[in-house]
PDB file of C-alpha atoms in Angstrom:
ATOM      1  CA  UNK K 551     -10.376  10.780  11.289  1.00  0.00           C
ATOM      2  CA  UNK K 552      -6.948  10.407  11.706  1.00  0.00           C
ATOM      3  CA  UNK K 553      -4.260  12.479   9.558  1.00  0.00           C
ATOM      4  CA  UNK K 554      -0.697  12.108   9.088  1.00  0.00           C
ATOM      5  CA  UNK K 555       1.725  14.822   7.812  1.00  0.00           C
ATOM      6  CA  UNK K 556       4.081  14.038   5.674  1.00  0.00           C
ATOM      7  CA  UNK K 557       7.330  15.319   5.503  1.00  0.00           C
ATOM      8  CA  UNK K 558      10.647  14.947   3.673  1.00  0.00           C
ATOM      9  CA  UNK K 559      13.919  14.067   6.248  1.00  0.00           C
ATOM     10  CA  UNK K 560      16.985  14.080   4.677  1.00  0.00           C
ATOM     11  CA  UNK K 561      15.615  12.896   1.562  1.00  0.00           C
ATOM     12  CA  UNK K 562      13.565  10.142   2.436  1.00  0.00           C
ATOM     13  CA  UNK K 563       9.843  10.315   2.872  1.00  0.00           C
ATOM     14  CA  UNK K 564       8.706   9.580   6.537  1.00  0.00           C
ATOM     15  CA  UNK K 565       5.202  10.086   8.578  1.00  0.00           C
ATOM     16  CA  UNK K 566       4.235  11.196  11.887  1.00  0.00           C
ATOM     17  CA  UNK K 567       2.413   7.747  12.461  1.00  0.00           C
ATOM     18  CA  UNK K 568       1.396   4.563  14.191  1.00  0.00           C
ATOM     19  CA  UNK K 569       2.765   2.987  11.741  1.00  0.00           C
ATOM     20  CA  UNK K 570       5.662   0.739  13.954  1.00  0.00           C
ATOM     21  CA  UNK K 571       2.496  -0.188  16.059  1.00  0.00           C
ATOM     22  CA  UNK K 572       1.110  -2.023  12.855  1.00  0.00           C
ATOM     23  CA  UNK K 573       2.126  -5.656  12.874  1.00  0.00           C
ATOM     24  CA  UNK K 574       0.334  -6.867  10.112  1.00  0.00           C
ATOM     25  CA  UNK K 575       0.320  -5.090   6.912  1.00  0.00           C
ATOM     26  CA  UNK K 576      -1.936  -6.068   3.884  1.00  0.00           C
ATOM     27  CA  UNK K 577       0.225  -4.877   0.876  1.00  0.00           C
ATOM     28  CA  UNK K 578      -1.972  -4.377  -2.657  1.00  0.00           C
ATOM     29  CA  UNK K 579      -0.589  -4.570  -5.380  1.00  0.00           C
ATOM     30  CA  UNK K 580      -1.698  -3.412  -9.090  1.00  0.00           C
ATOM     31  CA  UNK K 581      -0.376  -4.052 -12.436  1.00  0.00           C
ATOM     32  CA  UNK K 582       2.385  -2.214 -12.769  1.00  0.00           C
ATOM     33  CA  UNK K 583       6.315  -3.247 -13.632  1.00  0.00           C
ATOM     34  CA  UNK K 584       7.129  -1.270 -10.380  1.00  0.00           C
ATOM     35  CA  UNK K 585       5.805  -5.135  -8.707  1.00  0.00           C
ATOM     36  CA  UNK K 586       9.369  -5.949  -8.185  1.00  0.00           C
ATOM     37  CA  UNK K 587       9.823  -3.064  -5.901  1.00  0.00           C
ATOM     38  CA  UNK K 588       7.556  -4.776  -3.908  1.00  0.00           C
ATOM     39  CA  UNK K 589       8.649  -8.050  -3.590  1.00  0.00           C
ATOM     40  CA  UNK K 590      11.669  -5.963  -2.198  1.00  0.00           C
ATOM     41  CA  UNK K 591       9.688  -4.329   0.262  1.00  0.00           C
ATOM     42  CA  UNK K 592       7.969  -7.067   1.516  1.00  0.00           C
ATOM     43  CA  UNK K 593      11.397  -8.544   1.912  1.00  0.00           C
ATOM     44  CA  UNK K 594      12.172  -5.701   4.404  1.00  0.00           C
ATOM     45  CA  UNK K 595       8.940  -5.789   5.951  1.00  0.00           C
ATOM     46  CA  UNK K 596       9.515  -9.576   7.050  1.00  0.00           C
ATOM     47  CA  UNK K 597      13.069  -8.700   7.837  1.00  0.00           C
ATOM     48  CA  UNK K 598      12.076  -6.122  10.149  1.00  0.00           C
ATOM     49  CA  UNK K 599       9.715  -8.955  11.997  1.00  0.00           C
ATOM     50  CA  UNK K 600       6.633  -7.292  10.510  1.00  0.00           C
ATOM     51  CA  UNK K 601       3.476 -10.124   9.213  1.00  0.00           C
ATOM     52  CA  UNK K 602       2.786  -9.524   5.857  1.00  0.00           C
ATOM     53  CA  UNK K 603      -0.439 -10.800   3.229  1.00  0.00           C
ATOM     54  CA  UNK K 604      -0.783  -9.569  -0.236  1.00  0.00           C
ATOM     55  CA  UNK K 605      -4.108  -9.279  -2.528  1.00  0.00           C
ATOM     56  CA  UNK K 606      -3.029  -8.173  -5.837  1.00  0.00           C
ATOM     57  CA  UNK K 607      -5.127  -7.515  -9.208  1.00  0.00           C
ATOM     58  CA  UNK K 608      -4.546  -9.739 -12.019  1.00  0.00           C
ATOM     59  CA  UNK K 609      -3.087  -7.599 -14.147  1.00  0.00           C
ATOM     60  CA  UNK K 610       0.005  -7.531 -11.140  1.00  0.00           C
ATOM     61  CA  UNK K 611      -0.085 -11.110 -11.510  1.00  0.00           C
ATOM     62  CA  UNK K 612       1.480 -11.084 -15.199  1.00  0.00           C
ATOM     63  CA  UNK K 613       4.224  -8.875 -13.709  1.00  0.00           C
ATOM     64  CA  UNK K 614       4.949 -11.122 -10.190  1.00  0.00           C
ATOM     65  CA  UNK K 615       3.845 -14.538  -9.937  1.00  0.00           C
ATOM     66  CA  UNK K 616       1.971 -15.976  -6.773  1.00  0.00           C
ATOM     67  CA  UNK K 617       4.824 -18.298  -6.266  1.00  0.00           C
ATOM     68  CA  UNK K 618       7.111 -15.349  -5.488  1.00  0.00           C
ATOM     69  CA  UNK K 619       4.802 -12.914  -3.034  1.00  0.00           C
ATOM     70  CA  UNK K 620       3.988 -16.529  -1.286  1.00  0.00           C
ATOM     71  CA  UNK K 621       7.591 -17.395  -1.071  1.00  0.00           C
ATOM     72  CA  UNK K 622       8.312 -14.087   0.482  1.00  0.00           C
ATOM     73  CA  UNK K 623       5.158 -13.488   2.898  1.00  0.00           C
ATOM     74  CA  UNK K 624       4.198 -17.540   3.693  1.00  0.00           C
ATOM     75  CA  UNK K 625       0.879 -16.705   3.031  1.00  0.00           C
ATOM     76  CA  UNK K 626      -1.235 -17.394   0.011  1.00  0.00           C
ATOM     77  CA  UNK K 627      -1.696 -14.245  -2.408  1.00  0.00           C
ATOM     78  CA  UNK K 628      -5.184 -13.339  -2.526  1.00  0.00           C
ATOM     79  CA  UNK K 629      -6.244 -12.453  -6.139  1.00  0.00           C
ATOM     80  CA  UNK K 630      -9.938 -13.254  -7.953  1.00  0.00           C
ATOM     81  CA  UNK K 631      -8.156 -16.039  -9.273  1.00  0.00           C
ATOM     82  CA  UNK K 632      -8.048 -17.544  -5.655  1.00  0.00           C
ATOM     83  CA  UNK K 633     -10.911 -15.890  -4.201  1.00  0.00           C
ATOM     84  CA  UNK K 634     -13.353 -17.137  -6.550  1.00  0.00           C
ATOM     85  CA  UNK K 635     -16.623 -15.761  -5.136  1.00  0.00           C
ATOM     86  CA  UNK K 636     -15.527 -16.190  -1.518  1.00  0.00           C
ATOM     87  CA  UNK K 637     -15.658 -12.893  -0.161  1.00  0.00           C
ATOM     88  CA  UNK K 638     -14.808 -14.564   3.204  1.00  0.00           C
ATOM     89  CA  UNK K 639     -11.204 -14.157   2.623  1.00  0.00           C
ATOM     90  CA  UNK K 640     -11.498 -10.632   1.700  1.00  0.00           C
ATOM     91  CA  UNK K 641     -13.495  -9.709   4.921  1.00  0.00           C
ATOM     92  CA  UNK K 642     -10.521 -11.417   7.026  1.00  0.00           C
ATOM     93  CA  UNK K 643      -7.970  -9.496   5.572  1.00  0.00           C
ATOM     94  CA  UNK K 644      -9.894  -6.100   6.169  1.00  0.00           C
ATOM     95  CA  UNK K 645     -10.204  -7.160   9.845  1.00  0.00           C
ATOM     96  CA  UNK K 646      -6.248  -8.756   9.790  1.00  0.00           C
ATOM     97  CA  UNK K 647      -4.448  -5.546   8.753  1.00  0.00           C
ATOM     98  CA  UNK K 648      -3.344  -2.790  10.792  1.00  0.00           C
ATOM     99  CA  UNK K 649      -1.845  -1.123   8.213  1.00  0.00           C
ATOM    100  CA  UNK K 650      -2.968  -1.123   4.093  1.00  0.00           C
ATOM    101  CA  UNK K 651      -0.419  -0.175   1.674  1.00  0.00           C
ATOM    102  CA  UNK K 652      -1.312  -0.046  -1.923  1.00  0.00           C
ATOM    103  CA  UNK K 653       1.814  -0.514  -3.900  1.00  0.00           C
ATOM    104  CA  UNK K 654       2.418   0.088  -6.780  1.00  0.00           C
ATOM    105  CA  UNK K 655      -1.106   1.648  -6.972  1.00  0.00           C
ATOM    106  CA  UNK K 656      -1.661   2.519 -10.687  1.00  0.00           C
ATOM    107  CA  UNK K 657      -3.605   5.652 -11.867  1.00  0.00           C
ATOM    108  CA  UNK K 658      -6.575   3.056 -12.382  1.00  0.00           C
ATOM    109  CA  UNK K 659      -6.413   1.728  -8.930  1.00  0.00           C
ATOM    110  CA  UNK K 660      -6.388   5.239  -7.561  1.00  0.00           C
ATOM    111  CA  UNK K 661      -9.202   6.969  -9.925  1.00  0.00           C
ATOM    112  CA  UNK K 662     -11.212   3.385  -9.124  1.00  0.00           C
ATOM    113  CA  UNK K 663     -11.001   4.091  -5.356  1.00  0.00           C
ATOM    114  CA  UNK K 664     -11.450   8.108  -5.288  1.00  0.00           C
ATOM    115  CA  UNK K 665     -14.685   7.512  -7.590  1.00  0.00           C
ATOM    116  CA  UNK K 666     -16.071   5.228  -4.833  1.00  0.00           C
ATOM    117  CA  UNK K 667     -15.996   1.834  -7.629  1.00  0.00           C
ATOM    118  CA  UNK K 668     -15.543  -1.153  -6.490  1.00  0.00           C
ATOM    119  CA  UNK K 669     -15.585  -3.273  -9.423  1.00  0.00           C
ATOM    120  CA  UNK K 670     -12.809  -5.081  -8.947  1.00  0.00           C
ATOM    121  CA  UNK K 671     -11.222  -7.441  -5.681  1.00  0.00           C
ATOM    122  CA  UNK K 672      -8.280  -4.986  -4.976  1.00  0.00           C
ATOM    123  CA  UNK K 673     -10.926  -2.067  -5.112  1.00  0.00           C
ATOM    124  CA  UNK K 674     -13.323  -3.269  -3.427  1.00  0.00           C
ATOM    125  CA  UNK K 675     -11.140  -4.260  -0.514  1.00  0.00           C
ATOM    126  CA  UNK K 676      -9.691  -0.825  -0.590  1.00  0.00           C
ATOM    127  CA  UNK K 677     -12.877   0.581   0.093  1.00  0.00           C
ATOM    128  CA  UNK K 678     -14.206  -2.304   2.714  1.00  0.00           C
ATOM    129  CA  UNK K 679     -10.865  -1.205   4.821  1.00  0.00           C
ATOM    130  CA  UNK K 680     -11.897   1.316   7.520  1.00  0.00           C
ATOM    131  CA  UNK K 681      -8.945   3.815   6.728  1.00  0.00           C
ATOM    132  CA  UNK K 682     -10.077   6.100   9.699  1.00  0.00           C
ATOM    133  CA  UNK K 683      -9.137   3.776  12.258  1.00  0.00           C
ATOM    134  CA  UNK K 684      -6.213   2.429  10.534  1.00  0.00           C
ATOM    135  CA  UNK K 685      -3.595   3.608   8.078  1.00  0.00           C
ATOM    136  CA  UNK K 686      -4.392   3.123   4.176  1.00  0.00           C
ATOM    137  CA  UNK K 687      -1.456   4.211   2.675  1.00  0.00           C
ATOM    138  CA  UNK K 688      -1.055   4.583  -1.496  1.00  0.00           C
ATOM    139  CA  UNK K 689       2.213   4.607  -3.436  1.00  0.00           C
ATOM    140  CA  UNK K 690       1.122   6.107  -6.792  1.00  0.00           C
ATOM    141  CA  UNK K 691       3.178   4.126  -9.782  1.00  0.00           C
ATOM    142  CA  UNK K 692       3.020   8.098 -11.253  1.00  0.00           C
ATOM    143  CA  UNK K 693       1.622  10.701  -9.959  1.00  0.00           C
ATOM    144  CA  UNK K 694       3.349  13.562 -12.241  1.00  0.00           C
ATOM    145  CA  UNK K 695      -0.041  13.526 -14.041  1.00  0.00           C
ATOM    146  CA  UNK K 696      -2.019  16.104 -13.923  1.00  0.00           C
ATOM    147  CA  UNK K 697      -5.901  14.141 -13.843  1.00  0.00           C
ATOM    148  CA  UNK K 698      -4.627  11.982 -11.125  1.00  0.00           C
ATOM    149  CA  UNK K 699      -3.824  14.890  -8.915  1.00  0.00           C
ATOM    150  CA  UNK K 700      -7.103  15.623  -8.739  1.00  0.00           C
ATOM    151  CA  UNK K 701      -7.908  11.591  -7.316  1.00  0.00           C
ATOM    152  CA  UNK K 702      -4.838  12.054  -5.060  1.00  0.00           C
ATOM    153  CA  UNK K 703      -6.333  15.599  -3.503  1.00  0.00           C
ATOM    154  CA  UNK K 704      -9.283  13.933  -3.039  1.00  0.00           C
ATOM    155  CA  UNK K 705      -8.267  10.717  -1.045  1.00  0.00           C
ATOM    156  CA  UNK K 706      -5.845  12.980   1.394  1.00  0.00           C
ATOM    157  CA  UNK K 707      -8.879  14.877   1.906  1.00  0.00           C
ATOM    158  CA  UNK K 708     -10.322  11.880   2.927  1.00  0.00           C
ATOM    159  CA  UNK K 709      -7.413  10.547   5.468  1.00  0.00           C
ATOM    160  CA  UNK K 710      -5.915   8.720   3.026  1.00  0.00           C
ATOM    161  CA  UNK K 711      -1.899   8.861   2.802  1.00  0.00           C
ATOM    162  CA  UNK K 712      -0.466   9.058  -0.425  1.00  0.00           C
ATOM    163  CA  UNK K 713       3.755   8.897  -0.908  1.00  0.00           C
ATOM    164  CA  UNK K 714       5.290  11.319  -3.222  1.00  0.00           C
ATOM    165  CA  UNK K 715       6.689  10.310  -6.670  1.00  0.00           C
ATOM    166  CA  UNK K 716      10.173   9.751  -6.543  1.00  0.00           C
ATOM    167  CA  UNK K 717      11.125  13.114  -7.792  1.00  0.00           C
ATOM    168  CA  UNK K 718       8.172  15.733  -8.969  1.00  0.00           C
ATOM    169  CA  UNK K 719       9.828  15.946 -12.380  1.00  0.00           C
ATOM    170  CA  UNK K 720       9.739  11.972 -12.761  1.00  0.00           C
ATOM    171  CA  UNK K 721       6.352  10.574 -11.065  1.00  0.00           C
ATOM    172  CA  UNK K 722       8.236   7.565 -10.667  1.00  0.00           C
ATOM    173  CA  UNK K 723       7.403   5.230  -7.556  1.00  0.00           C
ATOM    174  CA  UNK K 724       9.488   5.924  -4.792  1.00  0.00           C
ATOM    175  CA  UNK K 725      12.530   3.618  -4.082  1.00  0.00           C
ATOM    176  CA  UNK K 726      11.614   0.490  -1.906  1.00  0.00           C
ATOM    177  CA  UNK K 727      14.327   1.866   0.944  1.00  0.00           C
ATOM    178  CA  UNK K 728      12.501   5.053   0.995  1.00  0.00           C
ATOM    179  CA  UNK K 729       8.542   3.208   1.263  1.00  0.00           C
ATOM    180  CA  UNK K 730      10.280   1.159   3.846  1.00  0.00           C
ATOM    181  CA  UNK K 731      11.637   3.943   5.476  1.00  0.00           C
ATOM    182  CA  UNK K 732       8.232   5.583   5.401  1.00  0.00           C
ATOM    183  CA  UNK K 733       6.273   2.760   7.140  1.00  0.00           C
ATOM    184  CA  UNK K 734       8.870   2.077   9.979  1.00  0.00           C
ATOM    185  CA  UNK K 735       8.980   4.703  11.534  1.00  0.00           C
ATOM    186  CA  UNK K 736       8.027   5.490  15.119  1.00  0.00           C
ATOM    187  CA  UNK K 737       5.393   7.212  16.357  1.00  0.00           C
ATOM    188  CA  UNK K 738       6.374  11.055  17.198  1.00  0.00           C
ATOM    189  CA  UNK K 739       9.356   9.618  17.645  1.00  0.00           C
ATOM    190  CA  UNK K 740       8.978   8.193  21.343  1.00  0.00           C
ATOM    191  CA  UNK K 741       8.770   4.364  19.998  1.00  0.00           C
ATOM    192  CA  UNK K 742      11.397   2.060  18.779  1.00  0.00           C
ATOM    193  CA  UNK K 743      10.536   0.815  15.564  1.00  0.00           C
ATOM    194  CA  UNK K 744      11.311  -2.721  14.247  1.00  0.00           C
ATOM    195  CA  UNK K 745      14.089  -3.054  12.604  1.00  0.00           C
TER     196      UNK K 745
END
């Protein structure tokens, strides 16, 4: 099983990763008012020449509407809304992605997927993606408190990457410059990533 160290460079959050191998990315979102930070990062993402689908929870959905993550990726947003029994889609998107980034993932999301439940579309997918071959990668709405440490020890224990909070006193979810920062950049430093 792969693991990635992360480290802080001046101030920004980066891995030791594949990640600029990854050309497709499969970003999750959850219900969280930290959604806009993601439309910005996807923004980036598809700037930087990277193909990007989204599958978010329904409870994101009140806080970004399809019409926006579609606008932005040119795909359609994959939600139980859309998917409607058709786990077809789902099982493409696990095989699609190189790289999984769950963002914002809420403290439900991330208690849902260290308890092994799979009771919802974003969950489930979460734990249908084979994070030992590729990168699943979690950026925690909050992670200041103190029962969700114990998910978020759990999942890195597991190979799963996990981005600080913004600041340890805050919990907040990182800037989208430093996420972005975070997934582009090269492998042990002998590979241009995209820009």
């Amino acid at each position: 099983m792969k693991t990635l160290r992360v480290m802080m460079l001046f101030g920004l959050c980066t891995f030791s990763s594949a990640y600029s191998e990854a050309d497709n990315i499969l970003i999750g979102l959850s219900g969280s008012i930290s959604c806009y930070k993601t439309a910005e990062l996807i923004a980036k993402l598809k700037n930087a020449g990277y193909h990007v689908r989204t599958i978010a929870s329904n409870s994101a959905l009140d806080f970004i509407g399809c019409s926006t993550l579609e606008g932005l990726t040119g795909y359609p947003v994959i939600s139980s809304y859309s998917i409607k029994g058709d786990q077809m889609q789902q099982s493409e998107l696990v095989k699609w992605a190189d790289l999984f980034v769950l963002c914002p993932a809420t403290s439900n999301l991330i208690n849902d997927i260290a308890a092994g439940n799979d009771d919802g579309l974003l969950s489930a997918t979460c734990l249908a993606y084979d994070f030992s071959e590729r990168p699943l990668v979690i950026v925690p709405e909050m992670n200041a408190v103190p029962f969700l440490q114990d998910d978020i020890t759990k999942l890195e224990r597991l190979g799963v990457q996990v981005l600080p909070a913004a600041t340890e006193s805050s919990g907040m979810l990182l800037p989208c410059k430093e996420i972005f920062v975070a997934l582009n950049t090269p492998k042990n430093g002998n590979k241009t990533a995209k820009r």
